[in-house]
Coordinates of C-alpha atoms in Angstrom, one line a residue:
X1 CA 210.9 128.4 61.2
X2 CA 210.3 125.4 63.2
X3 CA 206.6 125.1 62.2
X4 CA 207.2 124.8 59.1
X5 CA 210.1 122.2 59.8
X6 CA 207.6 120.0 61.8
X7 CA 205.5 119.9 58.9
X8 CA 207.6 117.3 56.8
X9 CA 207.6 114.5 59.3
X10 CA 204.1 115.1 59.9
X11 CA 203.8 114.7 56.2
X12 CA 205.8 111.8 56.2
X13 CA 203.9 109.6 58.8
X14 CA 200.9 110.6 56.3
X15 CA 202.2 109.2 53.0
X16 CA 202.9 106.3 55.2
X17 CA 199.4 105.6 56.2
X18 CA 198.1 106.4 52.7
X19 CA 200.5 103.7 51.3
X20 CA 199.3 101.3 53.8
X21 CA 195.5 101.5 53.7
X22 CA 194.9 98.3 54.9
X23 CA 197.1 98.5 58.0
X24 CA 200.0 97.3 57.1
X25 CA 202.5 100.6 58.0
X26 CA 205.9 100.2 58.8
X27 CA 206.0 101.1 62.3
X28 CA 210.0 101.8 62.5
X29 CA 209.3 104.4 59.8
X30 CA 206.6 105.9 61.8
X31 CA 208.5 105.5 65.0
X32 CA 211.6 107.4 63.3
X33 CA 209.1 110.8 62.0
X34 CA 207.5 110.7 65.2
X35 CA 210.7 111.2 67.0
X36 CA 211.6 113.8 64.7
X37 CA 208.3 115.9 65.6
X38 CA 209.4 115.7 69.6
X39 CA 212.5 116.8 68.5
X40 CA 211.2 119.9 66.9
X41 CA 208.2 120.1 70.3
X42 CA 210.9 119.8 72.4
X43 CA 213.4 122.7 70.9
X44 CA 210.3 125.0 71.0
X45 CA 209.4 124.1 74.4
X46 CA 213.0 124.8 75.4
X47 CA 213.1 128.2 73.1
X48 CA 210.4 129.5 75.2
X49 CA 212.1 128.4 79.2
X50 CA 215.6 129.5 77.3
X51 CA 213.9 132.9 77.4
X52 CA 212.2 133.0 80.9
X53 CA 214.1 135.1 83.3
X54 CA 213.3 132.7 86.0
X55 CA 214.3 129.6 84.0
X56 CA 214.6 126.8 86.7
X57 CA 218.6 126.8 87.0
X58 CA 219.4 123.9 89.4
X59 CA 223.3 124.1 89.6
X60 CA 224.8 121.6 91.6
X61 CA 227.9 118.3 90.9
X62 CA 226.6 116.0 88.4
X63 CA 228.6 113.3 86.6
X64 CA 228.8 114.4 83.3
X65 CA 229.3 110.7 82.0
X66 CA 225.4 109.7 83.6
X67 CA 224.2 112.9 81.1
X68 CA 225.9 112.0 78.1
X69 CA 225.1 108.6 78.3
X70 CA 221.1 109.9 78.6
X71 CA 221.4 111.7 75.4
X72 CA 223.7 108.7 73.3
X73 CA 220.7 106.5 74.7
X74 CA 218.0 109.0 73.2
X75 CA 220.0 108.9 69.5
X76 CA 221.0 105.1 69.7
X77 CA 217.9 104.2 67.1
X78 CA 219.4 106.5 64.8
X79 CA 223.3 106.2 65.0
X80 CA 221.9 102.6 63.9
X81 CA 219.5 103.2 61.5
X82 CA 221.9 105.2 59.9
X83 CA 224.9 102.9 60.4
X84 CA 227.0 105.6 61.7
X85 CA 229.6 104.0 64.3
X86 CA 229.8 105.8 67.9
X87 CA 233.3 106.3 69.8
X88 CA 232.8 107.2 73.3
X89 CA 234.6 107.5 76.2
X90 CA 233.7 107.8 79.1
X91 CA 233.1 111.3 80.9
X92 CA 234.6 110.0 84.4
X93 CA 234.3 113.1 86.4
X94 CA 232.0 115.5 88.2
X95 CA 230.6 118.7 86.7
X96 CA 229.1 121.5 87.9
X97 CA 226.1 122.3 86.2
X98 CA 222.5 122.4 85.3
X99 CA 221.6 118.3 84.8
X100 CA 218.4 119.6 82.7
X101 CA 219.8 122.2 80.3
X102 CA 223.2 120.8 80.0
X103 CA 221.5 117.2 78.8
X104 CA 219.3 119.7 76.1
X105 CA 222.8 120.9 74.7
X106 CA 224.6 117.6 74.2
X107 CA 221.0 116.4 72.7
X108 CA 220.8 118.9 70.2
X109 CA 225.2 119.0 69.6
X110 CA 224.5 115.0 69.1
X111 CA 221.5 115.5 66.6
X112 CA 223.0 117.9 64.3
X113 CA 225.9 115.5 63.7
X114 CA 223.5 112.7 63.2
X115 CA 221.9 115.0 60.6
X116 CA 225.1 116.3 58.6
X117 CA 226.8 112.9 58.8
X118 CA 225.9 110.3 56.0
X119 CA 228.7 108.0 56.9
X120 CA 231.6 107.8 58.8
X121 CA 231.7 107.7 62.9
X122 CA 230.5 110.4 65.8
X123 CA 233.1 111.0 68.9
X124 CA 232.6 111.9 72.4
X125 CA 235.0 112.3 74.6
X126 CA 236.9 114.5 77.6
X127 CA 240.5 116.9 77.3
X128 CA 241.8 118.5 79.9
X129 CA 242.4 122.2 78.8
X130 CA 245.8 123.8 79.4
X131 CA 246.1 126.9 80.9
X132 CA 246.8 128.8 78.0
X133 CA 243.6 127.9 75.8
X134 CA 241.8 129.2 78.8
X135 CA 239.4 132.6 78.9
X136 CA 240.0 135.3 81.1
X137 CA 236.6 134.2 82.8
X138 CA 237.7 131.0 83.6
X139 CA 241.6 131.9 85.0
X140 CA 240.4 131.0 88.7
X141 CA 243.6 129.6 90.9
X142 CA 243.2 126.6 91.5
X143 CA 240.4 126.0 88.7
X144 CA 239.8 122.9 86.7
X145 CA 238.4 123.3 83.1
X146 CA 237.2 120.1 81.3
X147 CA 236.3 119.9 77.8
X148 CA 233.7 117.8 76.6
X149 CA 234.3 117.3 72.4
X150 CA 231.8 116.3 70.2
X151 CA 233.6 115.4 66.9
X152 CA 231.8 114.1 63.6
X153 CA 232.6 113.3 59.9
X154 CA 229.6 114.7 58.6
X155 CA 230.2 117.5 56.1
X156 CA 231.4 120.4 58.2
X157 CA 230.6 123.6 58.1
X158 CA 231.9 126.5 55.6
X159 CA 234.9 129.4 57.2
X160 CA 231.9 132.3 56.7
X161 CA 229.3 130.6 58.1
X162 CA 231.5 129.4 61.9
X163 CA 230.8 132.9 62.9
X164 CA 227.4 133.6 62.6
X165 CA 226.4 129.9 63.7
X166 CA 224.8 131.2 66.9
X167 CA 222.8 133.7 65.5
X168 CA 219.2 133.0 66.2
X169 CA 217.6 131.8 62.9
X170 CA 220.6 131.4 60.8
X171 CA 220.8 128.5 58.6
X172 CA 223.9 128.8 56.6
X173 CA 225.2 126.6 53.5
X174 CA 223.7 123.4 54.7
X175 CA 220.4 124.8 55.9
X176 CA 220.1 126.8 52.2
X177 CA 221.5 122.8 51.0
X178 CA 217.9 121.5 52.0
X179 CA 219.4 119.7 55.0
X180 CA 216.4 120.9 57.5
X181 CA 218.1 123.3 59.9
X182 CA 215.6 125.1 62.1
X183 CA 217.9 128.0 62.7
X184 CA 217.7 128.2 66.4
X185 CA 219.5 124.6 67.8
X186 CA 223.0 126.3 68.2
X187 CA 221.7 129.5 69.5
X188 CA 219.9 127.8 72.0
X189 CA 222.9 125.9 72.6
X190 CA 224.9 129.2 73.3
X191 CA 222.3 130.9 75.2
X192 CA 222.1 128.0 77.5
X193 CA 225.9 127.2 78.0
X194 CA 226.3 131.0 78.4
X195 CA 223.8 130.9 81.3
X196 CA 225.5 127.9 82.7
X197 CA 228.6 129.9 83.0
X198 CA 230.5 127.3 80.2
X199 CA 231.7 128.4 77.2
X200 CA 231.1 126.9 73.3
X201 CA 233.7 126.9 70.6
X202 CA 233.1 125.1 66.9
X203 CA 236.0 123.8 65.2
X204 CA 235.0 122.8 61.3
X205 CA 236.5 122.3 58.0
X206 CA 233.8 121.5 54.8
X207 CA 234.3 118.2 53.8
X208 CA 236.3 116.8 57.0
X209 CA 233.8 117.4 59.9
X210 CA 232.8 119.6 62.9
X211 CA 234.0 119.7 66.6
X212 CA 231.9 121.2 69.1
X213 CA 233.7 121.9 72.3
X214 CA 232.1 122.7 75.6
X215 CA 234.3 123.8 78.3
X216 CA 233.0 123.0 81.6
X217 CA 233.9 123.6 85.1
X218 CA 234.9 120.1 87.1
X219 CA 234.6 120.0 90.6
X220 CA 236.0 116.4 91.2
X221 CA 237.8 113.4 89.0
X222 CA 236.5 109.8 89.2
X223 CA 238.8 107.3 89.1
X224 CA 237.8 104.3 86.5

């Protein structure tokens, strides 16, 4: 699915060197569908390691607000070009985590609201999860679960798709919309979190937005 899905920017940059024989392209344009071809390099690069038994897991503390601020400055270009306003706050606390694959997951959580929000704002930002909204897996004594939400107003996703999301290769209502979806970002996603011992839950209602919530285990708080 994803060759054929790195054909249209590739297509794109084209028609924008044919309309500009004479040398005059518009570089942001081409800087914008060149991104979106490392996008679609990247997730197939990632597909493959995803699927490597000896995947290059390097678990240790990180602070999960140096990651997410990596991946907002990666999408900054295009939360401007397409005027969508970004709420963050900050991620003040230490995780403990792969740096690498965790910074993939946010990147592709932050890309698919980009793509299914035409207006509006994206949030990011931290809750503390109560006891009773925890797993079984994660009822350790002493244990600290943080959420990390990524919330958009883009056009949500439909009750009969939220199920099958993770399936590898599924596009649901917007991918059958023409929206581009590859089919494989949130299954990577899962696979990834799942091998990071975090969990993934989506929250969405059509027409209102989606929530992506990745529960995470904190080892330390950072005082502001």
């Amino acid at each position: 699915m994803w060759v054929h899905q790195v054909k249209t920017p590739i297509a794109a940059m084209n028609l924008i060197l044919q309309t500009h024989p004479g040398g005059e392209t518009d570089h942001s344009q081409l800087s914008n569908e060149l991104f979106k071809v490392e996008q679609y390099v990247e997730m197939v690069l990632q597909y493959l390691r995803a699927d490597s038994p000896s995947a290059d897991l390097v678990i240790r503390e990180c602070s999960l607000d140096a990651i997410v601020k990596k991946a907002i400055h990666k999408y900054a270009p295009v939360f401007i070009r397409k005027k969508i306003a970004l709420d963050y706050r900050p991620a003040a606390c230490l995780v403990r985590t792969d740096e690498k694959w965790l910074l993939f997951v946010i990147e592709q959580l932050l890309s698919n609201a980009l793509k299914y929000t035409e207006s509006g704002r994206i949030s990011v930002y931290q809750e503390t999860e109560s006891p009773s909204e925890r797993s079984s897996a994660k009822r350790k004594a002493g244990e600290v679960i943080r959420t990390l939400v990524i919330e958009d107003t883009g056009r949500g996703i439909t009750p009969e798709d939220i199920p099958r999301v993770f399936e590898n290769g599924y596009t649901g209502c917007n991918g059958r919309a023409g929206q581009g979806s590859t089919g494989i970002g949130l299954y990577l996603c899962k696979k990834v979190m799942t091998r990071l011992a975090h969990e993934m839950v989506i929250e969405s209602e059509p027409g209102v937005g989606t929530k992506v919530k990745l529960l995470l285990d904190m080892t330390k708080f950072i005082p502001e």
